[in-house]
mmCIF file of C-alpha atoms in Angstrom:
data_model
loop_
_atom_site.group_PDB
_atom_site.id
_atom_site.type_symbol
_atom_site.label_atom_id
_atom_site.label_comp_id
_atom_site.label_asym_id
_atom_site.label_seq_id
_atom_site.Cartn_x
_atom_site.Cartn_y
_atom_site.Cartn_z
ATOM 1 C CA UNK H 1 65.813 -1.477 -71.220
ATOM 2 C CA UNK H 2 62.812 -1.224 -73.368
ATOM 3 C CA UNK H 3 62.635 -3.517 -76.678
ATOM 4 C CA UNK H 4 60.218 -2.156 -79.755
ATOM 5 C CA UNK H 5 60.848 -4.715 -82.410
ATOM 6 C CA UNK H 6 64.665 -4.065 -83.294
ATOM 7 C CA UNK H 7 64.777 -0.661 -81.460
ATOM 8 C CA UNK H 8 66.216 -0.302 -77.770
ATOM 9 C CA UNK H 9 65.856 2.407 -75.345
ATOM 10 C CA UNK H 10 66.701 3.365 -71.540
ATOM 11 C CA UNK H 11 64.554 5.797 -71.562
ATOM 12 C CA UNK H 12 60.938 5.005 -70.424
ATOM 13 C CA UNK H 13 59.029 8.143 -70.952
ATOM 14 C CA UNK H 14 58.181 8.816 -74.682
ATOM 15 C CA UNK H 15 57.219 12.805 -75.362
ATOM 16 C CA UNK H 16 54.784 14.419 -78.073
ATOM 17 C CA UNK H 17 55.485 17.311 -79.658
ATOM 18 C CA UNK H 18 52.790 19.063 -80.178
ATOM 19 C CA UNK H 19 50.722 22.387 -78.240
ATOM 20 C CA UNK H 20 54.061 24.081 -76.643
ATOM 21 C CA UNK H 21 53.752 27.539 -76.771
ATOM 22 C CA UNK H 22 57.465 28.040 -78.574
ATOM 23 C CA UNK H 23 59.748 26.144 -80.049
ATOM 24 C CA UNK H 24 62.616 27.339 -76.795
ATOM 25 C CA UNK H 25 60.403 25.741 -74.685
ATOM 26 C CA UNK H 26 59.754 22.638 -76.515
ATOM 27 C CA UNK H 27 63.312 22.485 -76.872
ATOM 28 C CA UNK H 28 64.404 22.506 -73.068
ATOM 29 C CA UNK H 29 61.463 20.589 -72.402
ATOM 30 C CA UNK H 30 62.770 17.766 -74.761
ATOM 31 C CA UNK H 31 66.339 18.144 -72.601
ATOM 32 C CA UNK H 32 64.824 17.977 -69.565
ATOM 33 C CA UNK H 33 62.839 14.805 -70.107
ATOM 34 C CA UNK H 34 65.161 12.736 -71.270
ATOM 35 C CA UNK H 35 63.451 10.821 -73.532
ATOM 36 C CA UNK H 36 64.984 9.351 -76.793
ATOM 37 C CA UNK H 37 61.466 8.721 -78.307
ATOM 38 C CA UNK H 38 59.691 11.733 -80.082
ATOM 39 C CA UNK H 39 56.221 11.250 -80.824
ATOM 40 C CA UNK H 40 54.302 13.502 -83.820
ATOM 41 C CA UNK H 41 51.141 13.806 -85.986
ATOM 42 C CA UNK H 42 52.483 13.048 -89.722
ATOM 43 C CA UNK H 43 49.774 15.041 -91.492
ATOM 44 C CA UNK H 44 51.113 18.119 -88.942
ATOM 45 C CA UNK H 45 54.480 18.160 -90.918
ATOM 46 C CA UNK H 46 55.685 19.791 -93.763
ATOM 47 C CA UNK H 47 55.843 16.184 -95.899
ATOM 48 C CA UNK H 48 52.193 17.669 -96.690
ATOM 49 C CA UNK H 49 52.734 21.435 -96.900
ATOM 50 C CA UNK H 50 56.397 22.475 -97.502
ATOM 51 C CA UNK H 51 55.557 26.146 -96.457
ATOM 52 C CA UNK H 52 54.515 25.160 -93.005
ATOM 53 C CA UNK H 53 57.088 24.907 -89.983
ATOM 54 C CA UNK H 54 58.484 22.151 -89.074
ATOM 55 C CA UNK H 55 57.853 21.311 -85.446
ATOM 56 C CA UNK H 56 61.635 19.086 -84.842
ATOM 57 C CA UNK H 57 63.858 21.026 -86.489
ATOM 58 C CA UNK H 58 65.102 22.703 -83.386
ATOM 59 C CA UNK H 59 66.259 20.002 -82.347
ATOM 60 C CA UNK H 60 69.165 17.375 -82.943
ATOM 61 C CA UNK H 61 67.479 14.316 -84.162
ATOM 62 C CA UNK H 62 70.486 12.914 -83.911
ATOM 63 C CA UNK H 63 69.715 12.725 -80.531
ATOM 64 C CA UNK H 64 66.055 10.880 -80.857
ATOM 65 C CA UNK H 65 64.229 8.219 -82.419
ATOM 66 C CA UNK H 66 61.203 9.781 -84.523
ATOM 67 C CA UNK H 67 57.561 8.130 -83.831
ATOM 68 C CA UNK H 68 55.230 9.614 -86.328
ATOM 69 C CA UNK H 69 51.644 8.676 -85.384
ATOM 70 C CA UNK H 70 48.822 8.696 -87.965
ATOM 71 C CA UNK H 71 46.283 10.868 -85.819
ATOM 72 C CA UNK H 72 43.852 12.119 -88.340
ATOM 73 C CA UNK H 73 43.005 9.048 -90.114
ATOM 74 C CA UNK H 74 39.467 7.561 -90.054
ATOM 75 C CA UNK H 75 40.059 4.742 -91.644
ATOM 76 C CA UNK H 76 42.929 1.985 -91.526
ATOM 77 C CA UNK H 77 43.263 2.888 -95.269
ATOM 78 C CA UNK H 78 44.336 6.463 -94.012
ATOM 79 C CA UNK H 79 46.470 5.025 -91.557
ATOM 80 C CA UNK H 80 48.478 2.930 -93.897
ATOM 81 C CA UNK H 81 48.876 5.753 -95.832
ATOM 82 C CA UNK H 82 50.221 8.123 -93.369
ATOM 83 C CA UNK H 83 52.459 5.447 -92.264
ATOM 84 C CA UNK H 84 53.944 4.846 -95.842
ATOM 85 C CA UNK H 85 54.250 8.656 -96.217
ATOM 86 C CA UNK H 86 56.284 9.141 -92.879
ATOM 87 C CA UNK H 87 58.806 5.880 -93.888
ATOM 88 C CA UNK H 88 59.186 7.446 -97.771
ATOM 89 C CA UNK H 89 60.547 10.398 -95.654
ATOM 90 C CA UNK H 90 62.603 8.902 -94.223
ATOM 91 C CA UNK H 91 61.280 9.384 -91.096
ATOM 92 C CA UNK H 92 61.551 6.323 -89.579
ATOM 93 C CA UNK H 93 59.694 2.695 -89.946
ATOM 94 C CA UNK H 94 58.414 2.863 -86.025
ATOM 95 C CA UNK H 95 54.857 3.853 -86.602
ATOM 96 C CA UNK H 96 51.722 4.458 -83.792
ATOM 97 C CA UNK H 97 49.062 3.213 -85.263
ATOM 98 C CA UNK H 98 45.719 6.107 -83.940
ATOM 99 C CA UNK H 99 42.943 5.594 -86.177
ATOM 100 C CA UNK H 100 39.821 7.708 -84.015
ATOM 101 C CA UNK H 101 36.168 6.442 -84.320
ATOM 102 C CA UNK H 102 34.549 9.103 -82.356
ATOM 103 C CA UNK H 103 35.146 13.138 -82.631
ATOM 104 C CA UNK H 104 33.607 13.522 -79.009
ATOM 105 C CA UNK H 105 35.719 10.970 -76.959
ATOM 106 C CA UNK H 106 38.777 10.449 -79.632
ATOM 107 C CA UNK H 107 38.441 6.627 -78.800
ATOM 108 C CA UNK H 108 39.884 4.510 -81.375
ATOM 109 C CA UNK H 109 37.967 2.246 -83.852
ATOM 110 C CA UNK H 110 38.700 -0.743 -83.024
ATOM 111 C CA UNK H 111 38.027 -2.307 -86.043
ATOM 112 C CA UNK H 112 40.279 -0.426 -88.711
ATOM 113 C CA UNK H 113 43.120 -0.499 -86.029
ATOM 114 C CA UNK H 114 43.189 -4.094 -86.046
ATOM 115 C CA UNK H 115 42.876 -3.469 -90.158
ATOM 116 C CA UNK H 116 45.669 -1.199 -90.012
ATOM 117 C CA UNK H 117 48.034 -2.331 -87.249
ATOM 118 C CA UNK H 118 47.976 -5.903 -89.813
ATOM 119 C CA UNK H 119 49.042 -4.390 -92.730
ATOM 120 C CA UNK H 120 51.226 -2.301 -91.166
ATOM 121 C CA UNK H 121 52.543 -5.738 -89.699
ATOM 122 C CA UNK H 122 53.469 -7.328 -93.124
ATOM 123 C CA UNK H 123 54.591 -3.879 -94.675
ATOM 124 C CA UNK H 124 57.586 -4.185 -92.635
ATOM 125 C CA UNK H 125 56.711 -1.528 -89.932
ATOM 126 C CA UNK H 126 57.373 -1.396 -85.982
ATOM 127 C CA UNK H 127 53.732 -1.476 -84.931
ATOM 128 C CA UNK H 128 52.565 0.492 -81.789
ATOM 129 C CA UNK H 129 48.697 0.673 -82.177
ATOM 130 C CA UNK H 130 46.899 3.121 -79.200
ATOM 131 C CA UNK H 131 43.869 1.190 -78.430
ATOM 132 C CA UNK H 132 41.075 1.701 -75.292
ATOM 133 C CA UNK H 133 41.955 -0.165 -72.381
ATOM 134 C CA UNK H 134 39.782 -3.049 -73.954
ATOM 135 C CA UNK H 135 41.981 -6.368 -72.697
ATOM 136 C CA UNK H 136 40.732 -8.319 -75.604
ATOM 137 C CA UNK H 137 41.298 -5.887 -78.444
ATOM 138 C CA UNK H 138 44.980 -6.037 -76.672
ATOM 139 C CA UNK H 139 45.168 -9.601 -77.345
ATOM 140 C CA UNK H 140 44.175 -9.642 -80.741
ATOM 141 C CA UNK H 141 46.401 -6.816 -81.618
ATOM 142 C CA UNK H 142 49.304 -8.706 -80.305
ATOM 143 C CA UNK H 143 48.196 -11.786 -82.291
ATOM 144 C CA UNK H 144 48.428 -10.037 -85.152
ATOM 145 C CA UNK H 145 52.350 -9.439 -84.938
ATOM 146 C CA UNK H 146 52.400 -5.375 -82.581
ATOM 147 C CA UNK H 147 55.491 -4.421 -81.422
ATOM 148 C CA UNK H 148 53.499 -2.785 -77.941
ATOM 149 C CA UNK H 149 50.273 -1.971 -77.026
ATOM 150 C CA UNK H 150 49.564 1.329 -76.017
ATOM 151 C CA UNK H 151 46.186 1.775 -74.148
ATOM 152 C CA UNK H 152 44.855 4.941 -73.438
ATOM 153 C CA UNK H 153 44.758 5.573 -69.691
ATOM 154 C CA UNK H 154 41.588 8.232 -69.967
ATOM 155 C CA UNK H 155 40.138 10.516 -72.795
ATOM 156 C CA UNK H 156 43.079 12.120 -75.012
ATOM 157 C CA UNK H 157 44.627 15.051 -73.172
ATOM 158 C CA UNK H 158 41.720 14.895 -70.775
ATOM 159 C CA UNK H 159 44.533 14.917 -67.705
ATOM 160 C CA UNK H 160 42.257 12.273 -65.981
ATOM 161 C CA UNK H 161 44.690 10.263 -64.711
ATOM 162 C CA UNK H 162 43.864 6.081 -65.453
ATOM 163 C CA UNK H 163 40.316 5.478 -64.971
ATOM 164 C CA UNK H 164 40.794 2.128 -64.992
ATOM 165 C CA UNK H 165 43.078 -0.038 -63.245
ATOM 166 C CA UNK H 166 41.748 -3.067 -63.171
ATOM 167 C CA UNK H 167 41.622 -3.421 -66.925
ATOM 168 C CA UNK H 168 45.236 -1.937 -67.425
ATOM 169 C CA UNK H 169 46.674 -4.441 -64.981
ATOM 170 C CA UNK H 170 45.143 -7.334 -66.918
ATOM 171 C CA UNK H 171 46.726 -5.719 -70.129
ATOM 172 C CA UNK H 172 49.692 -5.684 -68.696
ATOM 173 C CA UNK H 173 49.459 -9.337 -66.917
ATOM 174 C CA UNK H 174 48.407 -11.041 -70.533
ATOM 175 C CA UNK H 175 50.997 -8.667 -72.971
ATOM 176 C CA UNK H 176 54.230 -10.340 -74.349
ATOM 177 C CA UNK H 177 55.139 -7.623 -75.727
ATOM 178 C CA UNK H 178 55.739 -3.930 -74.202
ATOM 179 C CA UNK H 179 52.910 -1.585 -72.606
ATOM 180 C CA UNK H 180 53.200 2.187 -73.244
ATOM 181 C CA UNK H 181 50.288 3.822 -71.269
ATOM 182 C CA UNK H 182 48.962 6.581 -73.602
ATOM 183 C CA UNK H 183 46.661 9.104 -73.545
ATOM 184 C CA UNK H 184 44.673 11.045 -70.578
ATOM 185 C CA UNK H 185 47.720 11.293 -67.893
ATOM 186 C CA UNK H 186 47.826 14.040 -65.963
ATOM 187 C CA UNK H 187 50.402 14.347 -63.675
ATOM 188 C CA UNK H 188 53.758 12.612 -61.864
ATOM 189 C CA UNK H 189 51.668 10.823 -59.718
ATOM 190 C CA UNK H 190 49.404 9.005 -62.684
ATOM 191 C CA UNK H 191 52.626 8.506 -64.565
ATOM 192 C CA UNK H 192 54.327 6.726 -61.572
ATOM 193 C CA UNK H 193 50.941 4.866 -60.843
ATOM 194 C CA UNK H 194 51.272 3.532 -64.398
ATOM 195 C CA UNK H 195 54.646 2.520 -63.639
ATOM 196 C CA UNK H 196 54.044 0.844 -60.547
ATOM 197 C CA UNK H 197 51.002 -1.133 -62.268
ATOM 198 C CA UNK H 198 53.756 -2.994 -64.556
ATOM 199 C CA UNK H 199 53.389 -0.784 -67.475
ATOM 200 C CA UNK H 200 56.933 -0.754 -69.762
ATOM 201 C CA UNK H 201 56.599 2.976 -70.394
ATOM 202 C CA UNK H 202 54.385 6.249 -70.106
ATOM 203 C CA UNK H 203 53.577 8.731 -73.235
ATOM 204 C CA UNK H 204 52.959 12.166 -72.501
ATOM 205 C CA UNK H 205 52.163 14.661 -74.479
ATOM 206 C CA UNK H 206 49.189 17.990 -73.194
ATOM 207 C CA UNK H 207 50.530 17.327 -69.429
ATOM 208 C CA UNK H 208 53.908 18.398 -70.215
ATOM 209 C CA UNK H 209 53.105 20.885 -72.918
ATOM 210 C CA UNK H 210 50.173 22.664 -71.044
ATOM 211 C CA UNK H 211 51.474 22.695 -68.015
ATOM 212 C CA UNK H 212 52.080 25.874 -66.305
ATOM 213 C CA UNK H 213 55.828 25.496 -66.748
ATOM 214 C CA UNK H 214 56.402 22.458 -69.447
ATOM 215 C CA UNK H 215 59.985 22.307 -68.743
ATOM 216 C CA UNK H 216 59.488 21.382 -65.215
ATOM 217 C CA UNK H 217 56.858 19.390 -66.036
ATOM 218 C CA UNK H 218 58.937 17.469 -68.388
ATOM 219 C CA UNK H 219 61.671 16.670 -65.969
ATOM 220 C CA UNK H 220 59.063 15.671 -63.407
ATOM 221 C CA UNK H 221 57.934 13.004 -65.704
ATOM 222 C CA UNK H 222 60.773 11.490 -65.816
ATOM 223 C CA UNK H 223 61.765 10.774 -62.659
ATOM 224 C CA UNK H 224 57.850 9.753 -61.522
ATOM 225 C CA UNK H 225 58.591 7.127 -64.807
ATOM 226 C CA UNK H 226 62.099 5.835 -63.300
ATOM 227 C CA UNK H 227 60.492 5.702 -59.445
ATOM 228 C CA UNK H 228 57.388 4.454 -60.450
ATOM 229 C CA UNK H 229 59.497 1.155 -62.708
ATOM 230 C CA UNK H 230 61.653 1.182 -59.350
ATOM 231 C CA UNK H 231 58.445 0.703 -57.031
ATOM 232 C CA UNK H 232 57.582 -1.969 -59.892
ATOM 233 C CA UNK H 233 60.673 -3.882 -59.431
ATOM 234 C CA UNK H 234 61.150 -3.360 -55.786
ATOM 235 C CA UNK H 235 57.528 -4.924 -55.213
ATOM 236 C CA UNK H 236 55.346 -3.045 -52.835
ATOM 237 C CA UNK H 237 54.135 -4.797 -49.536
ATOM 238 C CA UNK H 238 50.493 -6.042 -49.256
ATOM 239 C CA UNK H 239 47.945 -3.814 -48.488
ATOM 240 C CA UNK H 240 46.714 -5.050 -45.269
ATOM 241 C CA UNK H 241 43.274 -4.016 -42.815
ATOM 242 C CA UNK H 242 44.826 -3.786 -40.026
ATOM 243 C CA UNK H 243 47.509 -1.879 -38.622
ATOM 244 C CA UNK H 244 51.291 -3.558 -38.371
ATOM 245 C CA UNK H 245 53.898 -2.483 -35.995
ATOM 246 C CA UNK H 246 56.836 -1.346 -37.824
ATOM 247 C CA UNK H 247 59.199 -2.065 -34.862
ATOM 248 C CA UNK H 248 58.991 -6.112 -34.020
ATOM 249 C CA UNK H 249 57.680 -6.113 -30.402
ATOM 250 C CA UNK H 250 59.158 -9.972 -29.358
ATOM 251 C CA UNK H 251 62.468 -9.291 -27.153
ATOM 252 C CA UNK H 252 61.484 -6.009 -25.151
ATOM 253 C CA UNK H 253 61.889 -6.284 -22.015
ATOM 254 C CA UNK H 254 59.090 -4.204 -20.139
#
């Protein structure tokens, strides 16, 4: 089960809706995944222009818990105020907190998310900041009352795959609260490998909806989530430098 603030889900695999090519195929992507988290851009929906589409309503909300994400905002100022926007909506109070510092690399600033991600904190919101895979911004984010910490495994929606393992194990090790692994997967096999490292969950977003066929893509993801929590739980065996027989050799008789 995963726990943000109040909120409980089975699911492990949370799934952005953005860059599908149609709305069918966002649709049977969202089936096939399985997810009951949707994540979004606020300033992308029609709570800012009422003549534009609105990317979710294909689909039975009913179904999903809304995470609207403040991508866009520059400041923590801008942040808040996407946030506060989304809950007037009545969108929901679960917020991801993305406030990007640089255009070229869409890293986070660490400082206004910190700004933000407090505020946030005593307005009442479920907090999920996205932060670098900086261990001590982690910690201090978590100090300051987030629900989860969601580091970014590589550039966004640069399908790299986690550059950095080391770091993202020692988020992991130190969080007391969830890990969501966001930004830069690629594939299954990084979404599993995030799994297996201890992280609580895996967002996904350009490798489903770029893919070559999202829908498949989508229901990949999900079971490389549930194998790679499985592997996480089942505990792999040390890695060793020299070979081990796999059939005991004491008792045969030559």
């Amino acid at each position: 089960m995963l726990t943000l603030g109040k909120y409980e889900f089975h699911s492990r695999l949370l799934l952005g809706t953005g860059k599908y090519p149609d709305f069918d195929t966002q649709k049977k992507a969202v089936t096939a995944s399985e997810t009951e988290i949707l994540t979004f851009t606020v300033r992308r929906m029609n709570i800012f222009e009422k003549d534009q589409p609105n990317l979710l309503e294909q689909l039975d909300l009913e179904k999903y818990k809304l995470l609207p994400n403040t991508a866009g905002a520059k400041t923590a100022k801008e942040a808040v105020r996407h946030a506060k926007l989304a809950r007037a909506s009545g969108l929901c109070d679960m917020i991801k907190v993305e406030v990007i510092g640089c255009s070229r690399t869409l890293l986070p600033d660490p400082v206004e998310t910190l700004k933000a991600t407090e505020e946030l904190v005593k307005e009442g919101f479920t907090v999920l900041p996205y932060t670098s895979d900086d261990v001590v911004l982690s910690r201090r984010l978590e100090e300051l009352g987030a629900h989860a910490i969601m580091p970014g495994a590589a550039p966004i929606g640069s399908g790299q795959g986690i550059i950095n393992s080391v770091n993202l194990r020692f988020i992991i090790e130190q969080s007391n609260v969830p890990v969501i692994v966001d930004a830069g997967i690629g594939s299954p096999a990084d979404a599993a490998y995030a799994m297996e490292l201890g992280a609580d969950g895996v967002l996904v977003n350009t490798a489903v909806s770029a893919a070559g066929d999202p829908v498949k893509m989508a229901g990949a993801m999900k079971l490389a989530v549930n194998a790679g929590r499985l592997g996480f739980e089942a505990g792999r065996i040390p890695v060793k430098s020299y070979a081990t027989a796999s059939s005991p050799m004491e008792g045969i008789v030559n």
